[in-house]
Coordinates of C-alpha atoms and ligand atoms in Angstrom, one line a residue:
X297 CA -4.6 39.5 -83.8
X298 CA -5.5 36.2 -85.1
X299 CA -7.1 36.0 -88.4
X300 CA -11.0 35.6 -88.8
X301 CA -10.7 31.9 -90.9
X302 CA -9.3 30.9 -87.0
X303 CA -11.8 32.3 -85.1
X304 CA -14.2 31.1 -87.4
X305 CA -12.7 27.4 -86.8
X306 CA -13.0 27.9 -83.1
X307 CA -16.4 29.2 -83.2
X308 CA -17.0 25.7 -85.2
X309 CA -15.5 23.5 -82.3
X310 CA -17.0 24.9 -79.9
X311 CA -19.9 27.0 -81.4
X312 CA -20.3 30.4 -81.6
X313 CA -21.2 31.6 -77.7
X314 CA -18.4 30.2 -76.5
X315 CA -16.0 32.2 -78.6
X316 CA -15.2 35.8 -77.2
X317 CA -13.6 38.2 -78.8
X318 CA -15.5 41.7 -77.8
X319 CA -12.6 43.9 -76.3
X320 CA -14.3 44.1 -73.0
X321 CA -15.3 40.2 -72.6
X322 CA -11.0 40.2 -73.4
X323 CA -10.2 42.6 -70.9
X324 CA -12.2 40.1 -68.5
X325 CA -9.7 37.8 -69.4
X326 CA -6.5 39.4 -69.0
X327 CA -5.7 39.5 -65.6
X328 CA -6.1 36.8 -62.2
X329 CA -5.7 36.9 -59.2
X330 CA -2.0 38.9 -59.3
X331 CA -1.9 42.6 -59.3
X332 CA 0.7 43.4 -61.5
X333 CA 0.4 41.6 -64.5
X334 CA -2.0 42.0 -67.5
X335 CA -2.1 41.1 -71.2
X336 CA -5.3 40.7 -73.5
X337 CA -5.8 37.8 -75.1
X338 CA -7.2 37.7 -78.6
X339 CA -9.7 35.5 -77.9
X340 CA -11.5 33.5 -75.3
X341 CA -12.7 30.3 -75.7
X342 CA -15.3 27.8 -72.9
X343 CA -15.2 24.1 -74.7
X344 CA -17.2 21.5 -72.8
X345 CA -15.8 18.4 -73.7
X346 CA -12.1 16.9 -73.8
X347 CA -13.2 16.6 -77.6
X348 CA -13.6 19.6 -78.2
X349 CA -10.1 20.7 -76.4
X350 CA -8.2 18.3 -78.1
X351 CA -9.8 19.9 -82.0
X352 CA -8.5 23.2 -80.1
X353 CA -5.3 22.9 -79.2
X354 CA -4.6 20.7 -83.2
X355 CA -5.5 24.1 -84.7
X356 CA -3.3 26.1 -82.3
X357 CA -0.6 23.4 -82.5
X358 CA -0.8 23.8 -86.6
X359 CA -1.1 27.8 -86.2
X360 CA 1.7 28.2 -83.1
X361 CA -0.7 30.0 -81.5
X362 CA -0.4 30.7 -77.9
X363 CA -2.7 28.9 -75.7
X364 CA -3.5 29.9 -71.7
X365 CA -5.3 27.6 -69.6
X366 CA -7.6 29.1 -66.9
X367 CA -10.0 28.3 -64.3
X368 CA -11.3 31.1 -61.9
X369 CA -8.4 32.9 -62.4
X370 CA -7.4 33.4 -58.9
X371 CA -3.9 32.4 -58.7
X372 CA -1.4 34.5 -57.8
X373 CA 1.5 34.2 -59.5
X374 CA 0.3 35.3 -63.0
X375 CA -0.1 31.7 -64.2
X376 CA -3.3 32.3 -65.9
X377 CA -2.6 36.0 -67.4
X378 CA -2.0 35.5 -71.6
X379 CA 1.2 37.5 -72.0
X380 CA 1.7 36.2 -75.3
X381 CA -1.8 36.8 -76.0
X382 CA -3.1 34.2 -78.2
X383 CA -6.3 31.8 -76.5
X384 CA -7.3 31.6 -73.1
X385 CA -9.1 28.4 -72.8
X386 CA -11.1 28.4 -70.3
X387 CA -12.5 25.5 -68.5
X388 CA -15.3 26.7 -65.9
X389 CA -17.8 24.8 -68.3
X390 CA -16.6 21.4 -67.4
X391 CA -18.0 21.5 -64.3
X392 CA -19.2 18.0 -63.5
X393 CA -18.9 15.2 -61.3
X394 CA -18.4 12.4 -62.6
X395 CA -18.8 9.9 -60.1
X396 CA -18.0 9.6 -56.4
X397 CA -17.4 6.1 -55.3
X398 CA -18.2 5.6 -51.9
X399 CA -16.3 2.0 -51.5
X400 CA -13.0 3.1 -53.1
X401 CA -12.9 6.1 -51.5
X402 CA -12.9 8.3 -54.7
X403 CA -13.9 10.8 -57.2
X404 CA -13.9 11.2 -60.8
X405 CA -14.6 15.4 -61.5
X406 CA -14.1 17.5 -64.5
X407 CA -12.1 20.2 -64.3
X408 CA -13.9 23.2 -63.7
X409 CA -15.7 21.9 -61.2
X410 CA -15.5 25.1 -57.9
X411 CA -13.7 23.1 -54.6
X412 CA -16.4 24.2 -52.2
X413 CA -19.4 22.8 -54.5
X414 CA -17.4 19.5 -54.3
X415 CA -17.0 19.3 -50.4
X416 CA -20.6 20.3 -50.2
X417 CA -21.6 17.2 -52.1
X418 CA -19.1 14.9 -50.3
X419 CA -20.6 16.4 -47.2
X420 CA -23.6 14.5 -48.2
X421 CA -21.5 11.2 -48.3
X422 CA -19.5 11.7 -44.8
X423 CA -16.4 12.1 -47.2
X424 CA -13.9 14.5 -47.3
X425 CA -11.3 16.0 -50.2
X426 CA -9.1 17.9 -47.8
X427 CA -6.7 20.4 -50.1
X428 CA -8.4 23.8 -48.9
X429 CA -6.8 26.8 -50.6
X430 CA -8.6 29.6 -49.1
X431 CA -10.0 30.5 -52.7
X432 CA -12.3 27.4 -52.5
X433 CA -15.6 29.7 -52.8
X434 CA -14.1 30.2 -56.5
X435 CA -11.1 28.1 -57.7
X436 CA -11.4 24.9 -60.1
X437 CA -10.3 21.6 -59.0
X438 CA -8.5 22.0 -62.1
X439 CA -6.5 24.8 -61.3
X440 CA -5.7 23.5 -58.1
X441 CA -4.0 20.7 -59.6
X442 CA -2.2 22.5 -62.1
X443 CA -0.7 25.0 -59.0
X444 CA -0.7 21.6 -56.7
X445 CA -2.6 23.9 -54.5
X446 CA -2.0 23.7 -50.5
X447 CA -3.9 25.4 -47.4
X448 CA -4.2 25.3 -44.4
X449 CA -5.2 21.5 -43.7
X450 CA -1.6 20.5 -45.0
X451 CA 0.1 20.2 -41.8
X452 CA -2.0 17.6 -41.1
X453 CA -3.6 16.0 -45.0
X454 CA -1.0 17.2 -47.6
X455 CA -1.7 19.0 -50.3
X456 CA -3.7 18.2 -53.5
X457 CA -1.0 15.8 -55.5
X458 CA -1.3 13.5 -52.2
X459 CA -5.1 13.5 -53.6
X460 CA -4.3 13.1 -57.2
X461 CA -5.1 9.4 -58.5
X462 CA -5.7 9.4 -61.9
X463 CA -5.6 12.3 -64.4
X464 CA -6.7 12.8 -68.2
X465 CA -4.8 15.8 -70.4
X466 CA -4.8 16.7 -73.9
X467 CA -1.5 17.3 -74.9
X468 CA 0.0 20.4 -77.4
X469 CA -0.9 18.3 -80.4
X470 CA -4.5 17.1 -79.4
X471 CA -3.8 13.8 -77.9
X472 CA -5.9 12.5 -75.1
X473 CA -3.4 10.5 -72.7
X474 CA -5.2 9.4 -69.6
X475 CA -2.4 8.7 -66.8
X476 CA -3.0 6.7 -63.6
X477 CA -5.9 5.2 -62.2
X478 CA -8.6 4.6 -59.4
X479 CA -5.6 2.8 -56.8
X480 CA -4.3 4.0 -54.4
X481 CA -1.2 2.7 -55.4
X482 CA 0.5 2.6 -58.6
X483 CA 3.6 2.1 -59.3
X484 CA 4.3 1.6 -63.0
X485 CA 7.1 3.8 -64.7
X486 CA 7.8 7.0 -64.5
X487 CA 5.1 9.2 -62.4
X488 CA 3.6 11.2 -64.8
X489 CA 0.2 12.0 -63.1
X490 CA 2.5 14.1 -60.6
X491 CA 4.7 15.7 -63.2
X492 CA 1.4 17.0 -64.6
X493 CA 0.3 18.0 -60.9
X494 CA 1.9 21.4 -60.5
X495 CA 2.9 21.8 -64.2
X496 CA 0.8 25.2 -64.1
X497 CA -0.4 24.5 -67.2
X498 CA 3.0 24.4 -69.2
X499 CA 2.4 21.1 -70.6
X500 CA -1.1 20.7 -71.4
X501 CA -4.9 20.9 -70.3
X502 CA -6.2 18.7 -67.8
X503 CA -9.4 16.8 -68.7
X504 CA -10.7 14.8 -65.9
X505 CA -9.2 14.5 -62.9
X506 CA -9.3 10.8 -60.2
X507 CA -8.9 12.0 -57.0
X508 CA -9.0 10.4 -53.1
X509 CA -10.8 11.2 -50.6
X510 CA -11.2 10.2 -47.4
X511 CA -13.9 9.4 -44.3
X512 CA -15.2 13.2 -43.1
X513 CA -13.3 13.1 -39.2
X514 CA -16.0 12.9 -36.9
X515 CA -15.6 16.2 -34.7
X516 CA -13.3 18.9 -34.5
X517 CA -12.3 21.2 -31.7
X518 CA -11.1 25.3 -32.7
X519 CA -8.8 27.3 -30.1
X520 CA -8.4 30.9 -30.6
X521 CA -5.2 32.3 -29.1
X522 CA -3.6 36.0 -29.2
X523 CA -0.2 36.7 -27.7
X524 CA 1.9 39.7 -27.8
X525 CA 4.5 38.8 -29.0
X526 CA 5.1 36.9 -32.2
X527 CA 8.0 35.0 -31.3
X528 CA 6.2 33.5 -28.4
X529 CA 3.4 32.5 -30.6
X530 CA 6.0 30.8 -32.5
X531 CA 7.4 29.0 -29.4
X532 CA 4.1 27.5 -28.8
X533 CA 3.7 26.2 -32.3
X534 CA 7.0 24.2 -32.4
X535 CA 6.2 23.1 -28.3
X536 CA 2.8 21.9 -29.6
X537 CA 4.5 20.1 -32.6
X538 CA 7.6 18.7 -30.4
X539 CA 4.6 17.2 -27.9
X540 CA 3.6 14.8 -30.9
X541 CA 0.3 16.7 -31.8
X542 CA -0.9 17.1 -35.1
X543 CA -3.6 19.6 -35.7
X544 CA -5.5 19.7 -38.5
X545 CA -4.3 23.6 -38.8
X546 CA -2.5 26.0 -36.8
X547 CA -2.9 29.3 -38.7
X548 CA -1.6 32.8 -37.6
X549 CA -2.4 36.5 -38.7
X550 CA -0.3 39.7 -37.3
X551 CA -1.5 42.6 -35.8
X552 CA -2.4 44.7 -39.2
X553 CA -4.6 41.8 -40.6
X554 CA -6.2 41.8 -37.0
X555 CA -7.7 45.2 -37.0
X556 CA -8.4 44.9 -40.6
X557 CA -10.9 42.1 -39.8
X558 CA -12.3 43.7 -36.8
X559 CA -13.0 46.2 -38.7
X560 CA -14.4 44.4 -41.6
X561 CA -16.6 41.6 -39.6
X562 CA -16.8 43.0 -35.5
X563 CA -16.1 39.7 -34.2
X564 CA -14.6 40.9 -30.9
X565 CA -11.1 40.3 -32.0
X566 CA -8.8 42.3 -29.2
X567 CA -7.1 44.8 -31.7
X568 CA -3.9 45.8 -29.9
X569 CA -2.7 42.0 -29.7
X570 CA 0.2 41.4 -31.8
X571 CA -0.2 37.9 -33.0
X572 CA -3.8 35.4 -33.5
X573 CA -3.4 31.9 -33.7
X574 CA -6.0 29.9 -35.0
X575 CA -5.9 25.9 -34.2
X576 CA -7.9 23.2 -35.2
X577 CA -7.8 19.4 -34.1
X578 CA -10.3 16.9 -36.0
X579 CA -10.8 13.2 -35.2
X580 CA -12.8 11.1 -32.5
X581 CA -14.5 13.0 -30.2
X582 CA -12.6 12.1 -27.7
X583 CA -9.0 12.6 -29.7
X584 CA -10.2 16.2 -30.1
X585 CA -11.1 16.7 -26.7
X586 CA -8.5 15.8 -25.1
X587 CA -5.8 17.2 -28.0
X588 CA -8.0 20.7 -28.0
X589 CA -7.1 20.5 -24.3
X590 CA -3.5 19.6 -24.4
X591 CA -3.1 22.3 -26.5
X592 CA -5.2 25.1 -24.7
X593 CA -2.3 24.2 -22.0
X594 CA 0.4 25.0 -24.1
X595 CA -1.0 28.0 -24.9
X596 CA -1.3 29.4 -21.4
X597 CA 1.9 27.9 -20.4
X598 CA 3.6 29.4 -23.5
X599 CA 2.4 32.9 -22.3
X600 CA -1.2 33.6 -24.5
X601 CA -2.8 36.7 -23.3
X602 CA -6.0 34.9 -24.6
X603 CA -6.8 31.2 -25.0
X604 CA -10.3 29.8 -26.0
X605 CA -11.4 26.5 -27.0
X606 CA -14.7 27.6 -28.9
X607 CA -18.1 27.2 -27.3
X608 CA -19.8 25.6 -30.5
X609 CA -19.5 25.2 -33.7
X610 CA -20.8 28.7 -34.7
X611 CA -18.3 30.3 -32.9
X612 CA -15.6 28.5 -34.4
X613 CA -16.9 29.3 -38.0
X614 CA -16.5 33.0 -37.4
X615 CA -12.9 32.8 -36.6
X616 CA -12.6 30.3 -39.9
X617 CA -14.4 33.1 -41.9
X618 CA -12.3 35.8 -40.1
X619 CA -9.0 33.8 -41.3
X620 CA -10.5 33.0 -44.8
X621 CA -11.3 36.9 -45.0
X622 CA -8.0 37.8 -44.1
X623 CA -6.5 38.6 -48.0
X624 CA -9.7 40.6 -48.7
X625 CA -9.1 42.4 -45.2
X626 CA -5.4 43.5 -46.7
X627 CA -6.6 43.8 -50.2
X628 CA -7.9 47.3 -50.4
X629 CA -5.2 48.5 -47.5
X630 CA -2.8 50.0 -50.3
X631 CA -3.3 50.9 -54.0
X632 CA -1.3 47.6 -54.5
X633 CA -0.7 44.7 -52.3
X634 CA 1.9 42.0 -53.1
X635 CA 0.8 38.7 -51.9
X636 CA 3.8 36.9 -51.5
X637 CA 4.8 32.9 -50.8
X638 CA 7.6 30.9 -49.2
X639 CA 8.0 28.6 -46.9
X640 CA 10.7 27.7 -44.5
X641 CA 11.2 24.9 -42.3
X642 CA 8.7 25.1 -39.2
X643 CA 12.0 24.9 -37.1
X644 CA 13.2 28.5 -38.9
X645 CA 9.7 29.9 -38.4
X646 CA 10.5 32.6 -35.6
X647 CA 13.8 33.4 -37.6
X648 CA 12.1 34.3 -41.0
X649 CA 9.5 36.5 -39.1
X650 CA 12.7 38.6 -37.1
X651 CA 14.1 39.0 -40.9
X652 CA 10.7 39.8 -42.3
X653 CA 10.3 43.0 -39.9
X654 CA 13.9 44.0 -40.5
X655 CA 13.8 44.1 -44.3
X656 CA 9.9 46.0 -43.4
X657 CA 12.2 48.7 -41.8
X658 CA 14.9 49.0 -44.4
X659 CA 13.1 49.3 -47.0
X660 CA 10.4 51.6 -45.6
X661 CA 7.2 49.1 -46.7
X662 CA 4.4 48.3 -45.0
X663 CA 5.1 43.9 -44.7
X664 CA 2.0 42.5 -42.9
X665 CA 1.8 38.7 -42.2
X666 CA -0.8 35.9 -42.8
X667 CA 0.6 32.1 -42.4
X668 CA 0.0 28.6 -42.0
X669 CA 2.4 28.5 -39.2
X670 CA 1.9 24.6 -38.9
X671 CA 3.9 23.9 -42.2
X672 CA 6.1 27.1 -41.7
X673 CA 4.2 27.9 -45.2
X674 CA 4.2 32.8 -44.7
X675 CA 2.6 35.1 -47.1
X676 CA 4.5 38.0 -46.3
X677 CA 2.1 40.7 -47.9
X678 CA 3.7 44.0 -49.2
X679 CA 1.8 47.0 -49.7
X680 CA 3.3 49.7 -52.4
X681 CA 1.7 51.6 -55.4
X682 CA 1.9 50.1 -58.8
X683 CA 1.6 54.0 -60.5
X684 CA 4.8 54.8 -58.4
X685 CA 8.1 53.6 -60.9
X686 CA 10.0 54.4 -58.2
X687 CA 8.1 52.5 -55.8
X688 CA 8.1 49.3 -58.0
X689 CA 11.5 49.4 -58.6
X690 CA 12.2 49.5 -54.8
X691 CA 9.5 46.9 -54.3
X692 CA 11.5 44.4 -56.8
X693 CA 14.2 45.0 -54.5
X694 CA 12.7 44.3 -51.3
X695 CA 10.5 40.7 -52.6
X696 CA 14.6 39.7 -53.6
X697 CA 15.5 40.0 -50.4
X698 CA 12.0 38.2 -48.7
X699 CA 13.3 35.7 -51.0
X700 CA 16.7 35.2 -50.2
X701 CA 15.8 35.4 -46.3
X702 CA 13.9 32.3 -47.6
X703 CA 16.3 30.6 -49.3
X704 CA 19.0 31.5 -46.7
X705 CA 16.8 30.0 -44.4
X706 CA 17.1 26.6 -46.1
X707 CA 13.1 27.3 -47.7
X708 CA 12.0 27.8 -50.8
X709 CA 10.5 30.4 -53.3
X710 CA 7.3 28.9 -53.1
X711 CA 4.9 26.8 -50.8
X712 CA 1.4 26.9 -52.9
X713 CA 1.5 29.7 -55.5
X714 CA 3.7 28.5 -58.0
X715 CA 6.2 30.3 -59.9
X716 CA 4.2 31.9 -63.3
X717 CA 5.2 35.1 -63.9
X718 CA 5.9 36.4 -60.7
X719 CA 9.0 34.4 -59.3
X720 CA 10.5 32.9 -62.6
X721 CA 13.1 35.9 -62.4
X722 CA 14.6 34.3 -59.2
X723 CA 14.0 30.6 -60.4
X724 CA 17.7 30.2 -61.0
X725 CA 18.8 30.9 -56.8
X726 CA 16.7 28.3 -55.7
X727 CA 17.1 25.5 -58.3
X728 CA 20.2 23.4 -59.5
X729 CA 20.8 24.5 -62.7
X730 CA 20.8 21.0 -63.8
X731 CA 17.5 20.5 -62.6
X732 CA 16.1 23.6 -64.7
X733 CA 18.0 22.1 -67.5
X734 CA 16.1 18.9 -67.0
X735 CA 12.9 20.6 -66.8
X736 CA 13.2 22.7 -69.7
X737 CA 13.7 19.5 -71.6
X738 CA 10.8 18.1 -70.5
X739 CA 8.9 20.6 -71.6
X740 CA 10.1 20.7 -74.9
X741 CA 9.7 16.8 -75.2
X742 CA 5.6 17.9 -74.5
X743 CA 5.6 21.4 -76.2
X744 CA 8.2 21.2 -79.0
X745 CA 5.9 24.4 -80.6
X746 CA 5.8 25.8 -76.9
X747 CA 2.3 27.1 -77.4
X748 CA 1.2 25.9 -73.7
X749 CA 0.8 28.8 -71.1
X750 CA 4.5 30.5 -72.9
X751 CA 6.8 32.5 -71.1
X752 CA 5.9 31.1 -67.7
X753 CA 8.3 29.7 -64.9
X754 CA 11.3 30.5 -66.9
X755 CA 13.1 33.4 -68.5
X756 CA 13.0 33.2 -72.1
X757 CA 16.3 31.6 -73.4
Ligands
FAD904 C1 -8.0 35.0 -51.7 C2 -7.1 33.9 -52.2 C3 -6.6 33.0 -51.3 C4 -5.8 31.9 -51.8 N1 -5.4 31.0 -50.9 C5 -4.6 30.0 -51.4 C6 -4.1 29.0 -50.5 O1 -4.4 29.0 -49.3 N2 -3.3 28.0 -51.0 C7 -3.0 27.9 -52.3 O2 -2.3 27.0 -52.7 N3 -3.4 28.9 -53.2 C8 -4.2 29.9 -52.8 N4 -4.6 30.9 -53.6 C9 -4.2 30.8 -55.1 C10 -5.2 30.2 -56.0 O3 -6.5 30.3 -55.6 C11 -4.9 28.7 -56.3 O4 -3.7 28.6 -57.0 C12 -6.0 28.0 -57.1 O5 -5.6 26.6 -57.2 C13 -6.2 28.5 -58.5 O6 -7.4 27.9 -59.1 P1 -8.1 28.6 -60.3 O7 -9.2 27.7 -60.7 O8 -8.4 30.0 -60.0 O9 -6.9 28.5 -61.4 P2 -6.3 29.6 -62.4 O10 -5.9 30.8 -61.5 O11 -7.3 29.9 -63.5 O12 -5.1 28.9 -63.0 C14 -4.0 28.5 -62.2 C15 -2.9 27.8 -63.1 O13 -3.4 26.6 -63.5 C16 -3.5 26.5 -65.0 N5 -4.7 25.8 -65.3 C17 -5.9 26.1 -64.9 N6 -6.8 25.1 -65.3 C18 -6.0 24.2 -65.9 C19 -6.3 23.0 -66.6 N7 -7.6 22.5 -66.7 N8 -5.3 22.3 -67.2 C20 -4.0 22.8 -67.2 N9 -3.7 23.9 -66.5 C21 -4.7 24.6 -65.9 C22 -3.4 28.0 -65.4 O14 -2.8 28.1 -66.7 C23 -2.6 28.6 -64.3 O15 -1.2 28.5 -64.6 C24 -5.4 31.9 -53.2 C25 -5.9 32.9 -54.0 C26 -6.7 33.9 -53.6 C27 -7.1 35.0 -54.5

């Protein structure tokens, strides 16, 4: 509980409607986008201006109170959850854009500003910020640069640090430190703008954010494809990569998320096949023509039971939304579903799967797949019951061994999600201990009162 004179200063910074302490505007704000993890904070607070976050974070500094940054909330790897309660400062009131400079190809945004309302306003430009987690109806460009956020345009764009110019935090004590610029390149010292990309909030709020962009391709081409078998589908992938094509995405779904969207949407999707592959190629017209048709030959030669190179653009949009759907289509499938993240190299795709399905079988749960199978990136999603001890301990277990598979593999513990809450546990089999050393450090040269986002991506010491 903190004591009334703070909340009283808060209320001052920021005035008193953006201050929230009733137990039920709290509970609002002790959960995101992960399933088991949830802590109240002891208050919320929205400031608008870097000012105002910097006179925040003094007083929490001076008090050693916690401090949780958050956006929409929807990552899953209990980043934003306030398990040393504290303040959540939340940033969904900074939601402007700043400028977006057509000749230099960039965009100065605040950081609560919702991906999907910025594409729609580059749109209007012909540009393009590519970075696409599939939250972008609701996550903050903020938040996506504090997870480094990936999605399915990576295979062929990168993911969001490849976007991140420029960058202005307020650090534990209240100092504004603006890092980087409005170049493309920039190489002067150390590269703070990307230690801060990714730092999940450990090391201070992000302010305003410079980011690139780039010319909006003009056309792109969507094959749907279902096989049934999911090792062929993953032949096809690694044939279609080998033959020097780069598609903008090559997602896949198994058989469980299939009739869960058919069922949800009655798009026509064939239930009983066992893998969908969704691919798209963007460009010149004529580079996606002929790559969509390239591709639709590998398919067929590879052994799809169906190939199609959608008819318009309609039709490709409903298998977009059908993919974008498909964690809402498994969320609901079991009391609790474990959304889970690695990544392995594309080359050790087919491998991880054939592991996947044999740790599914020992360990007697349900393991359905969704995946960007162009960067070998899986979200092997397990489906248990939170209210069951004995089912969570098992399920501990059984996301260990996804894990090691992973790491075996020559992957890693994460692709997009981060580490948080969720994965810190197993932080030490997939780093050099050195190189958690180092990191610690760094935080503590940043944090000395370690009041930013506490307790996250390691164990406590
Ligand atoms: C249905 C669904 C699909 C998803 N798909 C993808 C996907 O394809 N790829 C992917 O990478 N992720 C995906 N995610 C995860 C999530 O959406 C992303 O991590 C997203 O970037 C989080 O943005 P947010 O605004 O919700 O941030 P939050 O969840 O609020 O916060 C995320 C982290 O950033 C910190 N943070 C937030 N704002 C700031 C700030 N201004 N300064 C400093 N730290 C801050 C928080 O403390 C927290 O640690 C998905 C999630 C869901 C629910």
């Amino acid at each position: 509980m903190l004591k009334p004179v703070i909340i009283k200063k808060l209320e001052e910074i920021v005035g008193g409607n953006w201050v929230l302490t009733a137990k039920e505007d709290l509970a609002t704000y002790s959960y995101d986008g992960t399933t088991t993890w949830s802590h109240s904070p002891d208050v919320v607070v929205l400031p608008s201006t870097t000012e105002q976050i910097s006179e925040i974070l003094k007083l929490a500094n001076e008090y050693r109170i916690p401090v949780t940054p958050r956006g929409s909330g929807t990552n899953i790897s209990g980043g934003s959850v306030p398990v040393c309660g504290g303040i959540v400062l939340c940033t969904t009131r900074m939601n402007r854009v700043l400028d977006i400079n057509k000749t230099n190809l960039t965009a100065m945004v605040e950081p609560g500003v919702v991906l999907q309302d910025f594409n729609n306003l580059l749109a209007k430009e012909n540009l393009f910020y590519p970075p696409d987690p599939q939250s972008f109806l609701s996550c903050t460009i903020g938040g996506t640069v504090a997870e480094n956020s990936g999605g399915p345009l990576c295979i062929k764009y990168g993911v969001t640090k490849q976007y991140v110019l420029g960058l202005e935090v307020v650090l534990p004590d209240g100092y504004v430190m603006n890092l980087g610029g409005a170049t493309v390149k920039n190489r002067t010292g150390y590269d703070l703008v990307h230690l801060f990309t990714g730092s999940e909030g450990t090391l201070g709020i992000i302010t305003k954010i410079t980011l690139r962009l780039i010319p909006r391709p003009a056309a792109r081409r969507t094959v749907m494809a279902m096989f049934d078998d999911m090792t062929r589908a993953g032949s096809v992938v690694s044939r279609i990569l080998a033959e020097g094509i780069v598609p903008a995405k090559i997602e896949f779904v198994d058989n469980f998320v299939i009739r869960r969207i058919e069922e949800k949407m009655q798009i026509g999707l064939p239930v009983d096949a066992k893998t969908m592959l969704l691919i798209e190629t963007d460009g010149s017209i004529a580079a996606v023509d002929s790559e969509a048709a390239q591709i639709m030959d590998l398919l067929n030669k590879g052994g799809a039971k169906i190939a199609r190179l959608a008819k318009d653009e309609a039709e490709a949009n409903t298998y977009w939304k059908a993919r974008s759907a498909g964690f809402a289509a498994i969320y609901g499938a079991a009391r609790t579903v474990i959304a889970e993240d690695v990544t392995v190299p594309r080359d050790r795709l087919s491998d991880f799967i054939e592991k996947l399905d044999e740790i599914s079988k020992s360990s007697g749960f349900e393991i359905v797949l969704i995946g960007h199978a162009g960067d070998g990136n899986i979200h092997p999603s397990v489906f248990t019951n939170s209210r069951e001890k004995e089912d969570l301990d098992r399920l501990q277990d059984t996301l260990t061994a996804i894990f090691e598979a992973a790491l075996e593999l020559g992957g890693t513990l994460s692709g997009e999600h981060g580490i948080g809450l969720e994965k810190k546990r197993l932080l030490a089999k997939a780093l050099d201990p050195m190189a958690i050393s180092f990191m610690r450090k760094i935080k503590e040269v940043f944090d000395p009162n370690n009041i930013m986002n506490p307790d996250k991506i390691w164990e406590r010491s």
